[in-house]
CSV table of C-alpha atoms in Angstrom, one decimal:
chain,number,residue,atom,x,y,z
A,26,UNK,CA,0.0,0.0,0.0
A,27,UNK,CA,1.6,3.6,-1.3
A,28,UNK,CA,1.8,6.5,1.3
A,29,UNK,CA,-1.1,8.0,-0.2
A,30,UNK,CA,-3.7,4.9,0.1
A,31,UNK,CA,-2.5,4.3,3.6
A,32,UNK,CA,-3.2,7.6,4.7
A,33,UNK,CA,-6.7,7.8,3.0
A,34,UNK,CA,-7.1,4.6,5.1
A,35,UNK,CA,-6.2,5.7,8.1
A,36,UNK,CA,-8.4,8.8,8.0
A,37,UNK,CA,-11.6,6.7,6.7
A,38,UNK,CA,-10.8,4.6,9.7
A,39,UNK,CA,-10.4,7.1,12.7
A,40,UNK,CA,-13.6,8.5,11.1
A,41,UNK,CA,-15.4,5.9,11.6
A,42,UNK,CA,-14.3,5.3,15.1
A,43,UNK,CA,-14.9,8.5,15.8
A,44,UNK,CA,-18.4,8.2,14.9
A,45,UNK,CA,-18.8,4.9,16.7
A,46,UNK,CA,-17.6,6.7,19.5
A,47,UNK,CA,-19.6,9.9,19.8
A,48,UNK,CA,-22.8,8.4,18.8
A,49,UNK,CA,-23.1,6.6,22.3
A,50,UNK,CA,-22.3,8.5,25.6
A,51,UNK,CA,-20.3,6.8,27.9
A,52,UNK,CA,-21.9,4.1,29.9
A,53,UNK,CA,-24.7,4.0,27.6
A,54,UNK,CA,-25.2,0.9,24.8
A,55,UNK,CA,-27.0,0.9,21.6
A,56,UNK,CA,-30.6,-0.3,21.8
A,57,UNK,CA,-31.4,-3.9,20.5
A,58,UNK,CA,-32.9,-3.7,17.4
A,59,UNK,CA,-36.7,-5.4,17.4
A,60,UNK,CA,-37.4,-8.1,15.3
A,61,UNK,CA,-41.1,-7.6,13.5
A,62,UNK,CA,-42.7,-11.1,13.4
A,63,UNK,CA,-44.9,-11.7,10.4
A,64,UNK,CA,-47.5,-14.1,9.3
A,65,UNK,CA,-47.9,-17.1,7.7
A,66,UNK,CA,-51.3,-17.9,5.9
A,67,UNK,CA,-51.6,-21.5,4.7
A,68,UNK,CA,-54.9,-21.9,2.5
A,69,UNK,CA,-57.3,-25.1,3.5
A,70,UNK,CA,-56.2,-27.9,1.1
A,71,UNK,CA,-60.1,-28.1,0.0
A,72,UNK,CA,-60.4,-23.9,-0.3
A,73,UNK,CA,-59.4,-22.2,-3.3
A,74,UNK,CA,-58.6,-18.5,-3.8
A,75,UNK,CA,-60.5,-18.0,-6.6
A,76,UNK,CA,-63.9,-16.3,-6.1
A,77,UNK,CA,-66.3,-17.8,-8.9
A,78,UNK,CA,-69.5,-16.9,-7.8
A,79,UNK,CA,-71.2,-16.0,-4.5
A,80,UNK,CA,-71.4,-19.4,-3.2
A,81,UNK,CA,-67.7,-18.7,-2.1
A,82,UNK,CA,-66.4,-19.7,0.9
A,83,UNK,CA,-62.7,-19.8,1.8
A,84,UNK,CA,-60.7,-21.5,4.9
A,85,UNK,CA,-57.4,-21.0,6.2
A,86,UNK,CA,-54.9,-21.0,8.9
A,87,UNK,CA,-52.6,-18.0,10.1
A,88,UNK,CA,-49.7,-18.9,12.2
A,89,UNK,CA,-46.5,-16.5,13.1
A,90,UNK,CA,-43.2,-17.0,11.1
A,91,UNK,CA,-41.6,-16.9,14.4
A,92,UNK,CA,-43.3,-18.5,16.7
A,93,UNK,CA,-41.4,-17.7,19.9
A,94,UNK,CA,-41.1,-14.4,19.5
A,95,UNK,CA,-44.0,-12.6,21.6
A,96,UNK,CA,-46.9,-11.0,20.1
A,97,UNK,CA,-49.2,-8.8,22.3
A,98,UNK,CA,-51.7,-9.0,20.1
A,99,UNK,CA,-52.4,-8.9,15.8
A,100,UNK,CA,-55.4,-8.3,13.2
A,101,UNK,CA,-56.7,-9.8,9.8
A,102,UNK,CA,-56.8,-7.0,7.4
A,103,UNK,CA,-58.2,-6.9,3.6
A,104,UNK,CA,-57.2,-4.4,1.0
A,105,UNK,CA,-59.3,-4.5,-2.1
A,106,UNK,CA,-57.1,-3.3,-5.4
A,107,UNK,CA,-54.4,-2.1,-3.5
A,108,UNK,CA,-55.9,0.8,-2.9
A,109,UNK,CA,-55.4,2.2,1.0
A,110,UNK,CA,-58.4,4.1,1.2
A,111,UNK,CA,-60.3,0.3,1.5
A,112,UNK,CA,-58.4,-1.0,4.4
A,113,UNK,CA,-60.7,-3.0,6.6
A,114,UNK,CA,-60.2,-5.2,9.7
A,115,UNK,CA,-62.0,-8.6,9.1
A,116,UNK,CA,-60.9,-10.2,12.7
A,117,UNK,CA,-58.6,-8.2,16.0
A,118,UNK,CA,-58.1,-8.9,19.5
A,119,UNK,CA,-56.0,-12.1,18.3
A,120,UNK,CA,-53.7,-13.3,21.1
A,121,UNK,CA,-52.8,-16.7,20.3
A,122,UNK,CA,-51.6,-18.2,17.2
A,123,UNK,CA,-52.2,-20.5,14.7
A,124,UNK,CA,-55.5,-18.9,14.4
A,125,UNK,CA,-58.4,-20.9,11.7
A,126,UNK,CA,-60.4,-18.1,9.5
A,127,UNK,CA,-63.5,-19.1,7.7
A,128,UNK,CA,-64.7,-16.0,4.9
A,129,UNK,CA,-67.3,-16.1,2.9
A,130,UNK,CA,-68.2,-14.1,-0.1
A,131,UNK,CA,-70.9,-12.5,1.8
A,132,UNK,CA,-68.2,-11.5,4.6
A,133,UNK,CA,-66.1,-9.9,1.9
A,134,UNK,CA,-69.0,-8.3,0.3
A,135,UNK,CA,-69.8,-6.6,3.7
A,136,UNK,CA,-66.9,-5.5,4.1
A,137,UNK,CA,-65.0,-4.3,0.4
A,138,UNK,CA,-68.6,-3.8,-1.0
A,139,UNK,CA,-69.5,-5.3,-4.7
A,140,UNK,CA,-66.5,-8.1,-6.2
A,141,UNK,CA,-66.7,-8.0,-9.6
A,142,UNK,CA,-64.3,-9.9,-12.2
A,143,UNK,CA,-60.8,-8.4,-12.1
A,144,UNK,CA,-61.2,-7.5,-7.9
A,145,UNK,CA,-58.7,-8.7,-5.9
A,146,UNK,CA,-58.8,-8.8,-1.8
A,147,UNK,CA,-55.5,-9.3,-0.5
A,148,UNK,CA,-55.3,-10.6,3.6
A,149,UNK,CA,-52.8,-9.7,5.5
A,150,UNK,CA,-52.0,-9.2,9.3
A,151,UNK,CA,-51.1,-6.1,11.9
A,152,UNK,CA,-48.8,-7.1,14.5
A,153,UNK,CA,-48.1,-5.7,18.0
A,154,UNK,CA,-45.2,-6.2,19.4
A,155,UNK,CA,-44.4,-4.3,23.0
A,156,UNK,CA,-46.4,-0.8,22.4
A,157,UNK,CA,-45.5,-1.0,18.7
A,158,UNK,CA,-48.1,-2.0,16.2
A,159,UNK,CA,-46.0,-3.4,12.7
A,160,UNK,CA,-49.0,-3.0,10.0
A,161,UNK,CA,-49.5,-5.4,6.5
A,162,UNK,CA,-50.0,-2.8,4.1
A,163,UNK,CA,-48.1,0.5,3.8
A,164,UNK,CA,-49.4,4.0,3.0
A,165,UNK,CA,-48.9,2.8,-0.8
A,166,UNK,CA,-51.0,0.2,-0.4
A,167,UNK,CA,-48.6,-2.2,-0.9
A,168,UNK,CA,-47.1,-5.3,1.6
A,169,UNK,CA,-44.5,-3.7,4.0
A,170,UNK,CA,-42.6,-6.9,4.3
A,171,UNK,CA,-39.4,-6.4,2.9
A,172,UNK,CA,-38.4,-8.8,0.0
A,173,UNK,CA,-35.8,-10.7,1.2
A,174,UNK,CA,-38.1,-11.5,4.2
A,175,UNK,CA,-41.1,-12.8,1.6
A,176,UNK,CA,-38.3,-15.2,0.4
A,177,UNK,CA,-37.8,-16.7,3.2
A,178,UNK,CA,-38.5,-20.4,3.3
A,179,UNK,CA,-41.9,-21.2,4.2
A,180,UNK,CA,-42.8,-17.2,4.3
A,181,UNK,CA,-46.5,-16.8,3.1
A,182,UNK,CA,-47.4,-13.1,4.6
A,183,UNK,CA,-50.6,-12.3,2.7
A,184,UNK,CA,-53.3,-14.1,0.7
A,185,UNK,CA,-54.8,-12.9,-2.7
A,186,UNK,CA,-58.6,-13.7,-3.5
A,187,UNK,CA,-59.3,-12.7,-6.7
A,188,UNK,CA,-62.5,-12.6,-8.4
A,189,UNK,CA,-62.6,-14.2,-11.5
A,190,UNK,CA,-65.3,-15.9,-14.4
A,191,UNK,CA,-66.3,-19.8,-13.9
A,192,UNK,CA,-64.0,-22.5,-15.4
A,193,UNK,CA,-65.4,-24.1,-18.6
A,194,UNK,CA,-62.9,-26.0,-20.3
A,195,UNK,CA,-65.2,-26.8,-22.7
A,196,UNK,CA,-65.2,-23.5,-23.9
A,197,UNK,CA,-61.2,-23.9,-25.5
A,198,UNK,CA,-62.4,-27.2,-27.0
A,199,UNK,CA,-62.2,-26.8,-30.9
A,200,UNK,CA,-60.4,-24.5,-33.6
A,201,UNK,CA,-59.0,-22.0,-31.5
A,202,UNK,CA,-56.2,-18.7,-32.0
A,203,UNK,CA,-52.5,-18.7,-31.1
A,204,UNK,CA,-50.2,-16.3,-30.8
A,205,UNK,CA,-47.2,-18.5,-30.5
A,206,UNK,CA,-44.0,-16.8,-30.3
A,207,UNK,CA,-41.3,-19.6,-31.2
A,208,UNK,CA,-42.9,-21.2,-34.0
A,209,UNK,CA,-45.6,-19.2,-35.6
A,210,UNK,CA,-48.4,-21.1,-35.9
A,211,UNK,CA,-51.7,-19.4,-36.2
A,212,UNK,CA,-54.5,-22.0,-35.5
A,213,UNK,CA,-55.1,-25.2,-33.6
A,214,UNK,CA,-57.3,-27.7,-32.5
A,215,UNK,CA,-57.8,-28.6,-28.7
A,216,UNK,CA,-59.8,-31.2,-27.7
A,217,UNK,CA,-60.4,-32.1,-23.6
A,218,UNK,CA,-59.0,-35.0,-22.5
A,219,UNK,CA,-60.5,-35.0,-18.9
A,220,UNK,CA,-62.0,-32.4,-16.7
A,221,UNK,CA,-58.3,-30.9,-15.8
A,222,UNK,CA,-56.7,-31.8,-19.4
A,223,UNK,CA,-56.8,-29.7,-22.5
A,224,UNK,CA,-54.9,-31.3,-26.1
A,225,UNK,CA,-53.6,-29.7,-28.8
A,226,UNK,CA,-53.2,-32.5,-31.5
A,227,UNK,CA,-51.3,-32.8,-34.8
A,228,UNK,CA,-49.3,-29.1,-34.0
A,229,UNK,CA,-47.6,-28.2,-36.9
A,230,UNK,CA,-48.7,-31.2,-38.8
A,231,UNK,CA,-47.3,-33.5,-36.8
A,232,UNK,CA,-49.2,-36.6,-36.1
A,233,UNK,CA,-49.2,-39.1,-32.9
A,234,UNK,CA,-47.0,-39.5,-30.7
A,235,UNK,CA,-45.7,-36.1,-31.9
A,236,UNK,CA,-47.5,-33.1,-32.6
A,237,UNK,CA,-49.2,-33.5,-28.8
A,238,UNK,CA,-49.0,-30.3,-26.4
A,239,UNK,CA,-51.3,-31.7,-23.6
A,240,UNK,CA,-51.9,-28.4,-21.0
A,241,UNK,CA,-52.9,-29.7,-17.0
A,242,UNK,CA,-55.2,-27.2,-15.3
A,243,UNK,CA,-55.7,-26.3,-11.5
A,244,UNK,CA,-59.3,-25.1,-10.9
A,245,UNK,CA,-58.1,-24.1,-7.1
A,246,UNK,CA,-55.7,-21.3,-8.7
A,247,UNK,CA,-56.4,-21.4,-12.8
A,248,UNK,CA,-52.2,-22.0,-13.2
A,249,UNK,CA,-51.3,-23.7,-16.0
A,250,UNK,CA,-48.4,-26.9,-16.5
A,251,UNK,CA,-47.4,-27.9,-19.7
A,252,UNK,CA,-44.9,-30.8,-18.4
A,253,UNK,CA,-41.9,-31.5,-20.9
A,254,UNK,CA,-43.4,-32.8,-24.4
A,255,UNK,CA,-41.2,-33.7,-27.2
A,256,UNK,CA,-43.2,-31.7,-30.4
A,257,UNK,CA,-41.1,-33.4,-33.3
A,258,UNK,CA,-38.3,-35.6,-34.2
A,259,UNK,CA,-36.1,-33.1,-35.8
A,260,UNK,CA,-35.8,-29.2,-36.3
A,261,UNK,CA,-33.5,-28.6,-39.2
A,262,UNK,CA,-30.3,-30.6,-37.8
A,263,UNK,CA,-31.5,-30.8,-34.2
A,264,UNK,CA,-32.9,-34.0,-32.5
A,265,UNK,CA,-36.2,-34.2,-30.2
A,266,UNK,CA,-38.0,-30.3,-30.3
A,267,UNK,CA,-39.4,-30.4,-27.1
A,268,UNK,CA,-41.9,-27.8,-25.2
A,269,UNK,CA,-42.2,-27.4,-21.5
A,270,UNK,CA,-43.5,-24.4,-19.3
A,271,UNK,CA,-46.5,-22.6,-17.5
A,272,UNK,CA,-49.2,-20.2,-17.3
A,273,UNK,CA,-52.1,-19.1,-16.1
A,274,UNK,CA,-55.7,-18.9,-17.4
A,275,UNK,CA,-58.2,-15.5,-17.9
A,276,UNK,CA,-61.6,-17.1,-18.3
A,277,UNK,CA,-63.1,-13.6,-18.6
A,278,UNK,CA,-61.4,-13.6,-21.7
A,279,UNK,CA,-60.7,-17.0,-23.0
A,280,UNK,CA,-57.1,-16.2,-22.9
A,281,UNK,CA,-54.4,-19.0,-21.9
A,282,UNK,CA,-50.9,-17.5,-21.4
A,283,UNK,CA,-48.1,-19.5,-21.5
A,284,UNK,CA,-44.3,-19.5,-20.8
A,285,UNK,CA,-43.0,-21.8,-23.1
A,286,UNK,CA,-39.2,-23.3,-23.0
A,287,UNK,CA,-38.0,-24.8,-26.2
A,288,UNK,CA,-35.1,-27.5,-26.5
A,289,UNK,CA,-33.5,-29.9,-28.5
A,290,UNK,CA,-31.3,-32.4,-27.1
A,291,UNK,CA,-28.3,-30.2,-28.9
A,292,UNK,CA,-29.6,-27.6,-26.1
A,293,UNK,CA,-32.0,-25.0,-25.7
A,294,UNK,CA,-33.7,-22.2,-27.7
A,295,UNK,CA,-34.9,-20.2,-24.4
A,296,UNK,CA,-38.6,-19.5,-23.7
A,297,UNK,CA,-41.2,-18.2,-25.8
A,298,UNK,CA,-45.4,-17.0,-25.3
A,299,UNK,CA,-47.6,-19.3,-26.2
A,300,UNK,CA,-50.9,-17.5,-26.0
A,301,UNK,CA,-54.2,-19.5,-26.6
A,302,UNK,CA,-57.6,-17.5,-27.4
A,303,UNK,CA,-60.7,-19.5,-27.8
């Protein structure tokens, strides 16, 4: 290290101690800094968050991420659209956790006023800790856990209902429109294959066992799985075009929106949309 780094160093450092030093009076020590706990919701296994009608009815457990850490006491808030302004407490004066919620639609409804398609009410929970109340949704409406904390393993911090149209698969069965970004292919034809299991068949002109993009469908959540599907022998010089991805489903619309990634055995062409319109 030159003369001139070293002293730059030297100065940085009695800085520093410096303001180690003066920002604590003498027999004084920092304060602990306070750990906000944060909730866990875990929907019912036979619930779903999708609000179809207004026959809807949804279960599920809160619990606390940390469970030893002491809460004084914690509420089950809504927000509807992430807007502030509709803030409303569905349940308070919680003490002791894991907590079971039951909501129906009529609940919500009482609460957020008219769900139409498109709504969404997201749950989330205000925690006291001490004297110090640590609330779900900010100012901006939006969660106020921090990221990295939402990854967290096993972190669940809010639940999204959303109010959406009635699953008919039927209703892709047929000729139907794509917008498909690798290949370009205008048209196919689906047909259902059980009451989760949508088929394209002969894609491309390819014919059995080829040709065969078979989509999986959760009617809890409306995702998507398109589980790896070899499309055709060859492309150009490559071996075994294969498709594999996921999406989602608008059944307002008849949209279904896909993230497709493409690969030959030589390796991979990346991912592509794969948009389906009945």
């Amino acid at each position: 290290m030159d003369f001139m780094k070293k002293s730059k160093f030297n100065i940085l450092l009695f800085s520093l101690l410096t303001l180690i030093i003066t920002s604590c009076k003498h027999g004084e020590y920092m304060p602990d800094i306070q750990r906000a706990n944060m909730a866990v919701f875990a929907l019912d296994e036979n619930s779903t968050i999708l609000i179809s009608d207004e026959t809807y009815n949804v279960n599920f457990n809160v619990s606390l991420y940390y469970p030893n850490d002491k809460v004084t006491e914690a509420r089950i808030v809504g927000i509807k659209n992430g807007d502030p302004s509709t803030i409303k407490t569905l349940q308070e004066g919680i003490t002791e956790f894991p907590i079971k919620m039951k909501l129906s639609y009529q609940d919500l409804k009482s609460k957020f006023g008219e769900i139409v398609e498109g709504d969404q009410i997201e749950l989330g929970m205000d925690i006291k800790m001490g004297a110090i109340w640590f609330s779900a949704f900010g100012p901006d409406g939006k969660s106020t856990v921090a990221s990295d904390a939402i990854s967290l393993p096993g972190s669940n911090p809010t639940l999204t209902l959303k109010r959406v149209c009635p699953l008919v698969l039927d209703d892709f069965v047929g000729s139907v429109t794509l917008n498909d970004g690798f290949a370009e292919i205008p048209t196919a034809d689906i047909v259902k294959i059980s009451d989760t299991e949508l088929e394209i068949q002969e894609y491309d002109g390819e014919t059995a066992p080829y040709g065969i993009i078979r989509l999986t469908i959760n009617p809890k959540d409306y995702t998507v799985t398109v589980s790896k599907q070899v499309i055709s022998a060859s492309y150009g010089p490559y071996h075994n075009l294969a498709y594999e991805g996921s999406g989602t489903i608008d059944t307002c619309n008849g949209i279904i929106s896909l993230s497709l990634a493409v690969t030959v055995d030589e390796g991979s062409f990346g991912s592509f949309p794969f948009e389906i319109k009945n």
